[in-house]
Coordinates of C-alpha atoms and ligand atoms in Angstrom, one line a residue:
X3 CA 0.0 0.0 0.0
X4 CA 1.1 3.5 -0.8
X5 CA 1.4 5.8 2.3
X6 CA 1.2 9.6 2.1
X7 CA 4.6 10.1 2.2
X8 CA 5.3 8.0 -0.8
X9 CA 2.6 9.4 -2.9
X10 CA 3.7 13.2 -1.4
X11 CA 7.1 12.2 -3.0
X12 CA 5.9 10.5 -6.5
X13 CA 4.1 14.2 -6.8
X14 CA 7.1 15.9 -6.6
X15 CA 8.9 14.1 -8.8
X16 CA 6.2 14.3 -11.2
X17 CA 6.7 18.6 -10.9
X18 CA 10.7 18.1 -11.5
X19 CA 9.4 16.1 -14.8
X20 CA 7.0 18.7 -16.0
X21 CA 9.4 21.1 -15.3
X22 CA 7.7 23.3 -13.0
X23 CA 9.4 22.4 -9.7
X24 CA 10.6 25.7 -7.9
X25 CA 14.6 25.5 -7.5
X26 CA 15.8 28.3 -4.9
X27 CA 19.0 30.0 -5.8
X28 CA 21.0 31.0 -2.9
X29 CA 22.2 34.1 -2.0
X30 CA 25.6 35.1 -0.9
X31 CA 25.0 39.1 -0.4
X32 CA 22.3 40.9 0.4
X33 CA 19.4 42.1 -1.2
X34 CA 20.7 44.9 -3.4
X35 CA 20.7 46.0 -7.3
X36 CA 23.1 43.8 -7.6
X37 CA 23.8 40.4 -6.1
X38 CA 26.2 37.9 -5.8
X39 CA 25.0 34.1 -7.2
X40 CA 27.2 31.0 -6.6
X41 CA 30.4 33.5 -7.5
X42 CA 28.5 35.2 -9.8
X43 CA 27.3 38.9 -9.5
X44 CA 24.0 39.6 -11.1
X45 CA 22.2 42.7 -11.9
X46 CA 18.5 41.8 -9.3
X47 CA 15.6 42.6 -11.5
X48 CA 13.0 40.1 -9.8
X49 CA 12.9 41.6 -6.2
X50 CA 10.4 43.4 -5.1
X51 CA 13.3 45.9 -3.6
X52 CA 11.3 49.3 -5.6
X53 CA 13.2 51.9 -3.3
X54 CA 16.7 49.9 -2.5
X55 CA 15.4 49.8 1.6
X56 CA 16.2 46.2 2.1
X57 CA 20.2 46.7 2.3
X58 CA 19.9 50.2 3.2
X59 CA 22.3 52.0 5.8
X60 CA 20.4 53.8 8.0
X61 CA 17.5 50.7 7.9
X62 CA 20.1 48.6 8.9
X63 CA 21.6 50.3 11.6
X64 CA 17.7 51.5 12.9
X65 CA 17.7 47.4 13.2
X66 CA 20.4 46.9 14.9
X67 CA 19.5 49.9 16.9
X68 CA 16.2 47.9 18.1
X69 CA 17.9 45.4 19.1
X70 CA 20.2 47.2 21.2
X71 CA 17.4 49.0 22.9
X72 CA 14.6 46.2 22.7
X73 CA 16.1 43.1 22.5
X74 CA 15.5 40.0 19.7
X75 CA 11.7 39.9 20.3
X76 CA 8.3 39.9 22.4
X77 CA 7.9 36.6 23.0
X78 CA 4.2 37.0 23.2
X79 CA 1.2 38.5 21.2
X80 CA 0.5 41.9 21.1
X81 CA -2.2 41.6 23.5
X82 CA -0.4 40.2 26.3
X83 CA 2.6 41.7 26.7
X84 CA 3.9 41.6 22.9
X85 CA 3.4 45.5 22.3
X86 CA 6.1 48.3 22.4
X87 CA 6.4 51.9 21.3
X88 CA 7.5 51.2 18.6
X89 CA 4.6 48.8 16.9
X90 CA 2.6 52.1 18.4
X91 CA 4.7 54.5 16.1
X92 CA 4.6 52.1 12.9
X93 CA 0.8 52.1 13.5
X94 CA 0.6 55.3 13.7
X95 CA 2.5 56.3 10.9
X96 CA 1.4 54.1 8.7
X97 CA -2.3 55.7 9.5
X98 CA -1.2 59.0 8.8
X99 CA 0.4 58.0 5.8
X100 CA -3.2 56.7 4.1
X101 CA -4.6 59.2 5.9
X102 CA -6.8 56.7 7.6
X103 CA -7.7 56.8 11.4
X104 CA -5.3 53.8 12.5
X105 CA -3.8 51.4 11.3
X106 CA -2.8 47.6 12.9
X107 CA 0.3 45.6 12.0
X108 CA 0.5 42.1 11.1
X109 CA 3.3 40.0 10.8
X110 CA 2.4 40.1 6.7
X111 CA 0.2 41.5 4.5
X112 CA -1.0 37.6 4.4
X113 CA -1.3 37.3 8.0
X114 CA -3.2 40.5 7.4
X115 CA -5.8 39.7 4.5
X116 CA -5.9 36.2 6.5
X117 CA -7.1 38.5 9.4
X118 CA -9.4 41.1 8.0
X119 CA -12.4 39.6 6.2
X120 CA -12.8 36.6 9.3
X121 CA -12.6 39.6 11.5
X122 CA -15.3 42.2 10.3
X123 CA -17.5 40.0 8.4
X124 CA -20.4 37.4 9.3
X125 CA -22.8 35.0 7.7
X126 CA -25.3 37.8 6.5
X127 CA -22.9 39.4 4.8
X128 CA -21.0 39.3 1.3
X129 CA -17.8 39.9 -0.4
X130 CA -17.2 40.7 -3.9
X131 CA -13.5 39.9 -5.1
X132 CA -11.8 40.3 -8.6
X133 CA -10.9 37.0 -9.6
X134 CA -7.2 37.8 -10.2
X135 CA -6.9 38.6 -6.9
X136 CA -3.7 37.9 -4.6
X137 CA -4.1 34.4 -2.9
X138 CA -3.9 35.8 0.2
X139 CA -6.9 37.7 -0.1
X140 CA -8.5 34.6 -1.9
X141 CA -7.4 32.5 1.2
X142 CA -8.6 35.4 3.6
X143 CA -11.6 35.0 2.0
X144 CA -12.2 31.5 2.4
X145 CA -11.8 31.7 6.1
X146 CA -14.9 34.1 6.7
X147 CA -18.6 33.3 6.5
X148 CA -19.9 36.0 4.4
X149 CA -21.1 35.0 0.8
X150 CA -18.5 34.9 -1.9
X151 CA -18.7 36.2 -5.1
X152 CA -15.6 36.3 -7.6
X153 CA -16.2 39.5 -10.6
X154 CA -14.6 38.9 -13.7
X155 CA -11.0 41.1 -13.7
X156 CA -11.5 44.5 -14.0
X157 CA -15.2 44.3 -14.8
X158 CA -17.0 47.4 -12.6
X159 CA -20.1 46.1 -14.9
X160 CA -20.0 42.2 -13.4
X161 CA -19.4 43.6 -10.0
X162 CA -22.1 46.6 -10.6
X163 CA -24.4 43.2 -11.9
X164 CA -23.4 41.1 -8.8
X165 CA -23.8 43.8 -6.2
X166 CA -27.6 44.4 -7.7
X167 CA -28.9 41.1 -7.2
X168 CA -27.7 40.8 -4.0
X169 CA -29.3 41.6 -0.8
X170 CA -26.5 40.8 2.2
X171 CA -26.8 43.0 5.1
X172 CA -23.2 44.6 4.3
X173 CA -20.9 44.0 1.6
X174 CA -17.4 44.7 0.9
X175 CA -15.4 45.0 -2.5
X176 CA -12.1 43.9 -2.7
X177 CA -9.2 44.2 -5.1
X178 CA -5.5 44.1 -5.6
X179 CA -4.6 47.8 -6.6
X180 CA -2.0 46.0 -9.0
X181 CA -2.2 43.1 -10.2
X182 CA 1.9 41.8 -10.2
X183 CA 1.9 39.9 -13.0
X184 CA 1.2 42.6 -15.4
X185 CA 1.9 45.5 -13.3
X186 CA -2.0 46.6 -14.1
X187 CA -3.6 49.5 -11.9
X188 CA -6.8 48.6 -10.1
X189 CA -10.0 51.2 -11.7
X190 CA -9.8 52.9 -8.1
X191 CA -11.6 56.2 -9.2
X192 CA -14.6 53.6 -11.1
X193 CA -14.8 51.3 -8.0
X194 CA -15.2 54.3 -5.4
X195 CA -17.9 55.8 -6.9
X196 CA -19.7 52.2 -7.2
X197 CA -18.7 51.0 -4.1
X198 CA -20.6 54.4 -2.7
X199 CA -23.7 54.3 -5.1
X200 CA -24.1 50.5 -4.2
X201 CA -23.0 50.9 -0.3
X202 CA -20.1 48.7 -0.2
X203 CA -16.9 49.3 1.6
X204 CA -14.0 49.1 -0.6
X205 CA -10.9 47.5 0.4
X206 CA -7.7 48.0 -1.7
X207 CA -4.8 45.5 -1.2
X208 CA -1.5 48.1 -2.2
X209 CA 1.2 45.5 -1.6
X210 CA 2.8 46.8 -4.6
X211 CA 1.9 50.3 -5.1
X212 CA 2.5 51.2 -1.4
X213 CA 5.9 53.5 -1.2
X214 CA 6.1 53.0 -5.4
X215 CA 3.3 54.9 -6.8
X216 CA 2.1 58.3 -6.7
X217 CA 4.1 61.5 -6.5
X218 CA 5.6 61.0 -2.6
X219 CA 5.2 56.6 -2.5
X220 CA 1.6 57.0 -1.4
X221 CA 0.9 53.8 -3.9
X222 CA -2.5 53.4 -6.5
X223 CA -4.8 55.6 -4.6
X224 CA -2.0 58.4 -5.2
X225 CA -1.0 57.5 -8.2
X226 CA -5.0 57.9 -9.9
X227 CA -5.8 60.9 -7.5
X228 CA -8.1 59.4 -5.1
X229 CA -5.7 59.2 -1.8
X230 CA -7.5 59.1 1.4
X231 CA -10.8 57.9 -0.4
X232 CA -10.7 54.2 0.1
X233 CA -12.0 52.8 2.8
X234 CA -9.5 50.1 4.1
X235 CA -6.5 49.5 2.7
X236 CA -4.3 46.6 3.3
X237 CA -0.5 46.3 2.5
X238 CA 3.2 44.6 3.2
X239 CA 6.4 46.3 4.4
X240 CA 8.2 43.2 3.1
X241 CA 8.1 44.9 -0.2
X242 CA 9.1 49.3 -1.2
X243 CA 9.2 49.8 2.5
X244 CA 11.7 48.4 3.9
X245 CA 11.6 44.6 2.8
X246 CA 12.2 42.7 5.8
X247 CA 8.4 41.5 6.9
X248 CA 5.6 42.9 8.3
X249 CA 1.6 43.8 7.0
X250 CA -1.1 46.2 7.7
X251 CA -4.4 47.1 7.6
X252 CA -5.3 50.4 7.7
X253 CA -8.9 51.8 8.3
X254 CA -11.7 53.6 10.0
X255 CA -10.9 53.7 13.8
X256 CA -13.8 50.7 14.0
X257 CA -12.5 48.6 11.5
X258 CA -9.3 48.7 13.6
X259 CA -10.5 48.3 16.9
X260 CA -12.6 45.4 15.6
X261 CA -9.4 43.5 14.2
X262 CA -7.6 44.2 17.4
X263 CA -10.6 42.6 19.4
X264 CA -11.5 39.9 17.0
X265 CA -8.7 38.9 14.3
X266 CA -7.1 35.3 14.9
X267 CA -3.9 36.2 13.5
X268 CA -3.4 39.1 15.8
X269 CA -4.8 37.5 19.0
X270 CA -3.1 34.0 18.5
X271 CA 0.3 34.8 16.9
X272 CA 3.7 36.4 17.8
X273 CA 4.5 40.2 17.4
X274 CA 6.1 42.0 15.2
X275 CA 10.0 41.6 16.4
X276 CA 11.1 45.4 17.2
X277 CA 13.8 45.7 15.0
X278 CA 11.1 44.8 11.9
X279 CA 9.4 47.5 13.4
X280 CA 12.2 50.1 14.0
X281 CA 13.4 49.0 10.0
X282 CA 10.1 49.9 8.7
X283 CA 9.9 53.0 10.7
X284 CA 13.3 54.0 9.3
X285 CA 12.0 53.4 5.5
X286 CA 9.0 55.9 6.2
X287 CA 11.7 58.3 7.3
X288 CA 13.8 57.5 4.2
X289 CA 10.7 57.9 2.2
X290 CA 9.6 61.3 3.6
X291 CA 13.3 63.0 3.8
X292 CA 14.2 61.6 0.4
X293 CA 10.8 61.7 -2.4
X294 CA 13.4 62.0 -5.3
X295 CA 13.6 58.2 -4.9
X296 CA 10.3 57.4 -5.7
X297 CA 11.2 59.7 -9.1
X298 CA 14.2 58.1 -10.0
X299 CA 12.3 54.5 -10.0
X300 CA 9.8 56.4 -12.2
X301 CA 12.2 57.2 -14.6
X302 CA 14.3 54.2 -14.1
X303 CA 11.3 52.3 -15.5
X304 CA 10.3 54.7 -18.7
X305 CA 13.9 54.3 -19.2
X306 CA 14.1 50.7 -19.5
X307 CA 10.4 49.9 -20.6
X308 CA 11.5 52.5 -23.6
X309 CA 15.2 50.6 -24.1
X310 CA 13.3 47.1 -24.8
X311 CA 10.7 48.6 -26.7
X312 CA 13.3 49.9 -29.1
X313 CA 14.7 46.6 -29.0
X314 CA 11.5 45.1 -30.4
X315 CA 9.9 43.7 -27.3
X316 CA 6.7 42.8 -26.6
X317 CA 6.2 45.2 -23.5
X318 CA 2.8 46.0 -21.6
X319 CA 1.8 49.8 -21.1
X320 CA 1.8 51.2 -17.8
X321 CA 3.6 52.9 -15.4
X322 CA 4.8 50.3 -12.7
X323 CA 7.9 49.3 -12.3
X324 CA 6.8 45.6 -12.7
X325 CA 7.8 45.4 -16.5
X326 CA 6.2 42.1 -18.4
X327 CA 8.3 40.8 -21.4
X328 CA 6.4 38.8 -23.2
X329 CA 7.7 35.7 -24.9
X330 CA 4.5 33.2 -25.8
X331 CA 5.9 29.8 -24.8
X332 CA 6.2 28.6 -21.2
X333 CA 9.2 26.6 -21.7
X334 CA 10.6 29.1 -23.8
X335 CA 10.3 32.1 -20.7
X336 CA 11.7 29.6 -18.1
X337 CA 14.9 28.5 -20.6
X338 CA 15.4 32.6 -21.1
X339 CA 15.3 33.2 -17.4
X340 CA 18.3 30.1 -17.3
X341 CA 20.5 31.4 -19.7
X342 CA 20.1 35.0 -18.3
X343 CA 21.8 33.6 -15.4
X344 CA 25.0 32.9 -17.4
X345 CA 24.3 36.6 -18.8
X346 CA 24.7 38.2 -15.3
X347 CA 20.7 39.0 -15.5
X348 CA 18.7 37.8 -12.2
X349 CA 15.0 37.6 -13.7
X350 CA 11.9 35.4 -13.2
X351 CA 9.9 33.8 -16.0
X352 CA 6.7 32.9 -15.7
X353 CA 3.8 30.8 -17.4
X354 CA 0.4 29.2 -17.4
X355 CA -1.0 28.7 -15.2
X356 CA 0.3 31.7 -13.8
X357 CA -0.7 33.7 -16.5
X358 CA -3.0 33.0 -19.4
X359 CA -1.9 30.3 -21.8
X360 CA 0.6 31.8 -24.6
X361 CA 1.3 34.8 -22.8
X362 CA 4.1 33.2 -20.6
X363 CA 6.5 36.4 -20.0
X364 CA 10.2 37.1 -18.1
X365 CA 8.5 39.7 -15.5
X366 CA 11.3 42.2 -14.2
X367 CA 11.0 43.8 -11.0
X368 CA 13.2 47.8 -11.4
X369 CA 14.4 49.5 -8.6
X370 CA 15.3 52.9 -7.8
X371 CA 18.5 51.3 -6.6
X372 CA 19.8 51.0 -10.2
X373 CA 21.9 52.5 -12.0
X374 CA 20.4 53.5 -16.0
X375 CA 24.1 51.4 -16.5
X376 CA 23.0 48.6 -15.1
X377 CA 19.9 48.5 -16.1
X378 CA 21.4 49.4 -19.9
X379 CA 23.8 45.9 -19.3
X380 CA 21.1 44.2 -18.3
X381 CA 18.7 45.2 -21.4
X382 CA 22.0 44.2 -23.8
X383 CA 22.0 40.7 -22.3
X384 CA 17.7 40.3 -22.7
X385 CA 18.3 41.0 -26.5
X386 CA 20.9 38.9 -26.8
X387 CA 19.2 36.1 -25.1
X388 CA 16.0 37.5 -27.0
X389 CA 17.5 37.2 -30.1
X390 CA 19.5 34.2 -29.9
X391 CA 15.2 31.9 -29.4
X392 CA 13.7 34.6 -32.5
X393 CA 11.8 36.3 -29.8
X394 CA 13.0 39.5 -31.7
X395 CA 15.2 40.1 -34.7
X396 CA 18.5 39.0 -34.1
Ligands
PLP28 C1 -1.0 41.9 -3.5 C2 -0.2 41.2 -2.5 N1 -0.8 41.0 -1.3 C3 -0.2 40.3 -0.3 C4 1.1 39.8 -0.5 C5 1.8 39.1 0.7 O1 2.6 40.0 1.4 P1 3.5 39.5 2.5 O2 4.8 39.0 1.9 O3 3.7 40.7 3.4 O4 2.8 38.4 3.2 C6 1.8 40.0 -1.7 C7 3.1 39.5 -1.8 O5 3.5 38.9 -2.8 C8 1.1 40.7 -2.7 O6 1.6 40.9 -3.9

């Protein structure tokens, strides 16, 4: 008879057949524009580093800092002797940044989307999610009682549809306010004013727009004018801010309170180690003294979404630094991921079912961190590689 463990194992080998097991390469140097690979350095274009905070010197030394001051960690939830000042300072600095009236911190924006819908909603109630949606919101979902309903992606007319022929006592709408394969914006201005006509509460998940988007890093809501009009907004500081760990949701004072009170992740797991919080705290600082970076990642972008164009690539519109390259074939994205690797170029390739079926796509990640060199070396060595599989003229 099989047992689980041998059928757990025949699985895996069946991914490492197919190709799709997930290898890990290792890392000997930090986080950075650059990294060092297995003796290697590579230029990093598949973090999620947007503002060059995760190697940073004065995030660093803030850590250490906390440490110093705080020690390694709480060794409790917040609610029974887990909390500090300085969870209260991110909290309330992360408020005052959506210009919401508090804020709560998770441990990660998962924890947090695991936390929020559970926590505010009950069985006479509904929520409407876009199906492309980030699986922690899909899995945060899940874990609540309210009535599901998934709207095609990006359609305000499914949703407007859905949220007619429903009749729940209170509904929420939630979407990703971009969607990180394509580096697509949310309709933010569209869904407000539905969300208000058809009294819904909106929440927007800004892992990736938060400290990236929008003149001074205030993410999508900045970015399409509407900042300080959503209603809760959830978020990462493993990502632009930072890039150590650490989630929020940030909301009406109720909404908070409520989550404090009632959200399992907050009430049954560990707090936020202090030096997570004193880093994050740092990169808010960073991000207020010094709004030329959120620029330079602007035009680091236009500069290399232009340099491929020019090339002959197959790149999406927008404005987010998440730049799709898109090469058809599944097989064919994964093998030019490999052999930019033995170009110096650190970049992820993806396919279905990750994305829809012949748009499989090398999806790089800019920073503000680069240089326009590096970032030129590293477009040389995508056409090469490019050019080399007919994926544009050689
Ligand atoms: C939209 C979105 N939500 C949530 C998360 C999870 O964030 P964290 O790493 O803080 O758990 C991510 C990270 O990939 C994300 O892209």
């Amino acid at each position: 008879m099989t047992t689980l463990i041998d059928y757990l194992a025949s699985e895996m080998a069946k991914l490492r057949q197919a190709g799709t097991y997930k290898e890990e390469l290792v890392l000997d140097s930090p986080q950075d524009a650059k990294v060092q690979v297995g003796g290697r350095e590579l230029v990093m274009l598949t973090s999620n580093n947007y503002l060059g905070f995760a190697n940073h010197p004065r995030v660093r030394e803030a850590q250490k800092r906390a440490i110093d001051r705080w020690g390694a960690g709480m060794a409790s939830v917040r609610f029974i002797c887990g909390t500090d000042s300085l969870h209260l300072a991110l909290e309330r600095r992360i408020a005052e940044f959506f210009d919401a009236e508090g804020a709560i911190l998770y441990t990660s924006c998962w924890n947090a989307n695991e936390a929020l819908f559970a926590g505010i909603l009950d069985e006479p109630d509904a929520v409407f999610s876009d199906e492309l949606n980030h699986a922690s919101i899909i899995d945060g979902i899940r874990l609540c009682r309210a009535k599901r309903y998934r709207y095609a992606h990006g359609s305000l007319d499914a949703l407007a549809e859905m949220l007619d022929a429903d009749a729940s006592r209170y509904r929420v709408v939630v979407t990703d306010g971009v969607f990180s394969m394509e580096g697509e914006l949310a309709r933010l201005p569209a869904l407000i004013e539905l969300c208000r006509q058809k009294h819904a509460l909106l929440v927007v998940d800004d892992s990736h727009g938060t400290g990236v988007l929008g003149e001074r890093g205030r993410g999508t809501m900045e970015e399409l004018g509407v900042h300080g009009q959503v209603d809760v907004v959830t978020g990462t500081l493993g990502k632009a801010l930072g890039g150590a760990v650490g989630g929020f949701v940030a909301g009406p004072g109720a909404v908070v309170e409520t989550l404090r009170q009632r959200s399992r992740p907050y009430l049954f797991s560990n707090a936020m180690p202090p030096m997570v919080a004193a880093g994050s705290l740092a990169a808010f600082d960073l991000l207020d003294q010094e709004p030329d970076r959120v620029r330079r990642l602007r035009e680091n972008t236009e500069f290399f979404r232009a340099a491929l164009r020019d090339r002959g690539f197959d790149v999406r519109e927008g404005v987010h630094p998440i730049v799709p390259i898109i090469v058809g074939d599944t097989a064919l994205a994964i093998r030019l991921s490999q052999e930019l690797l033995e170009e110096g170029v650190y970049v992820s390739g993806f396919g279905f079912p990750v994305v829809p079926k012949g748009e499989a796509r090398l999806r790089a990640q800019i920073s503000a961190a680069h240089t326009l060199e590096e970032l030129g070396t590293a477009v040389e060595a995508i056409a090469r590689v490019g050019a080399r599989h007919g994926v544009i003229p050689a």
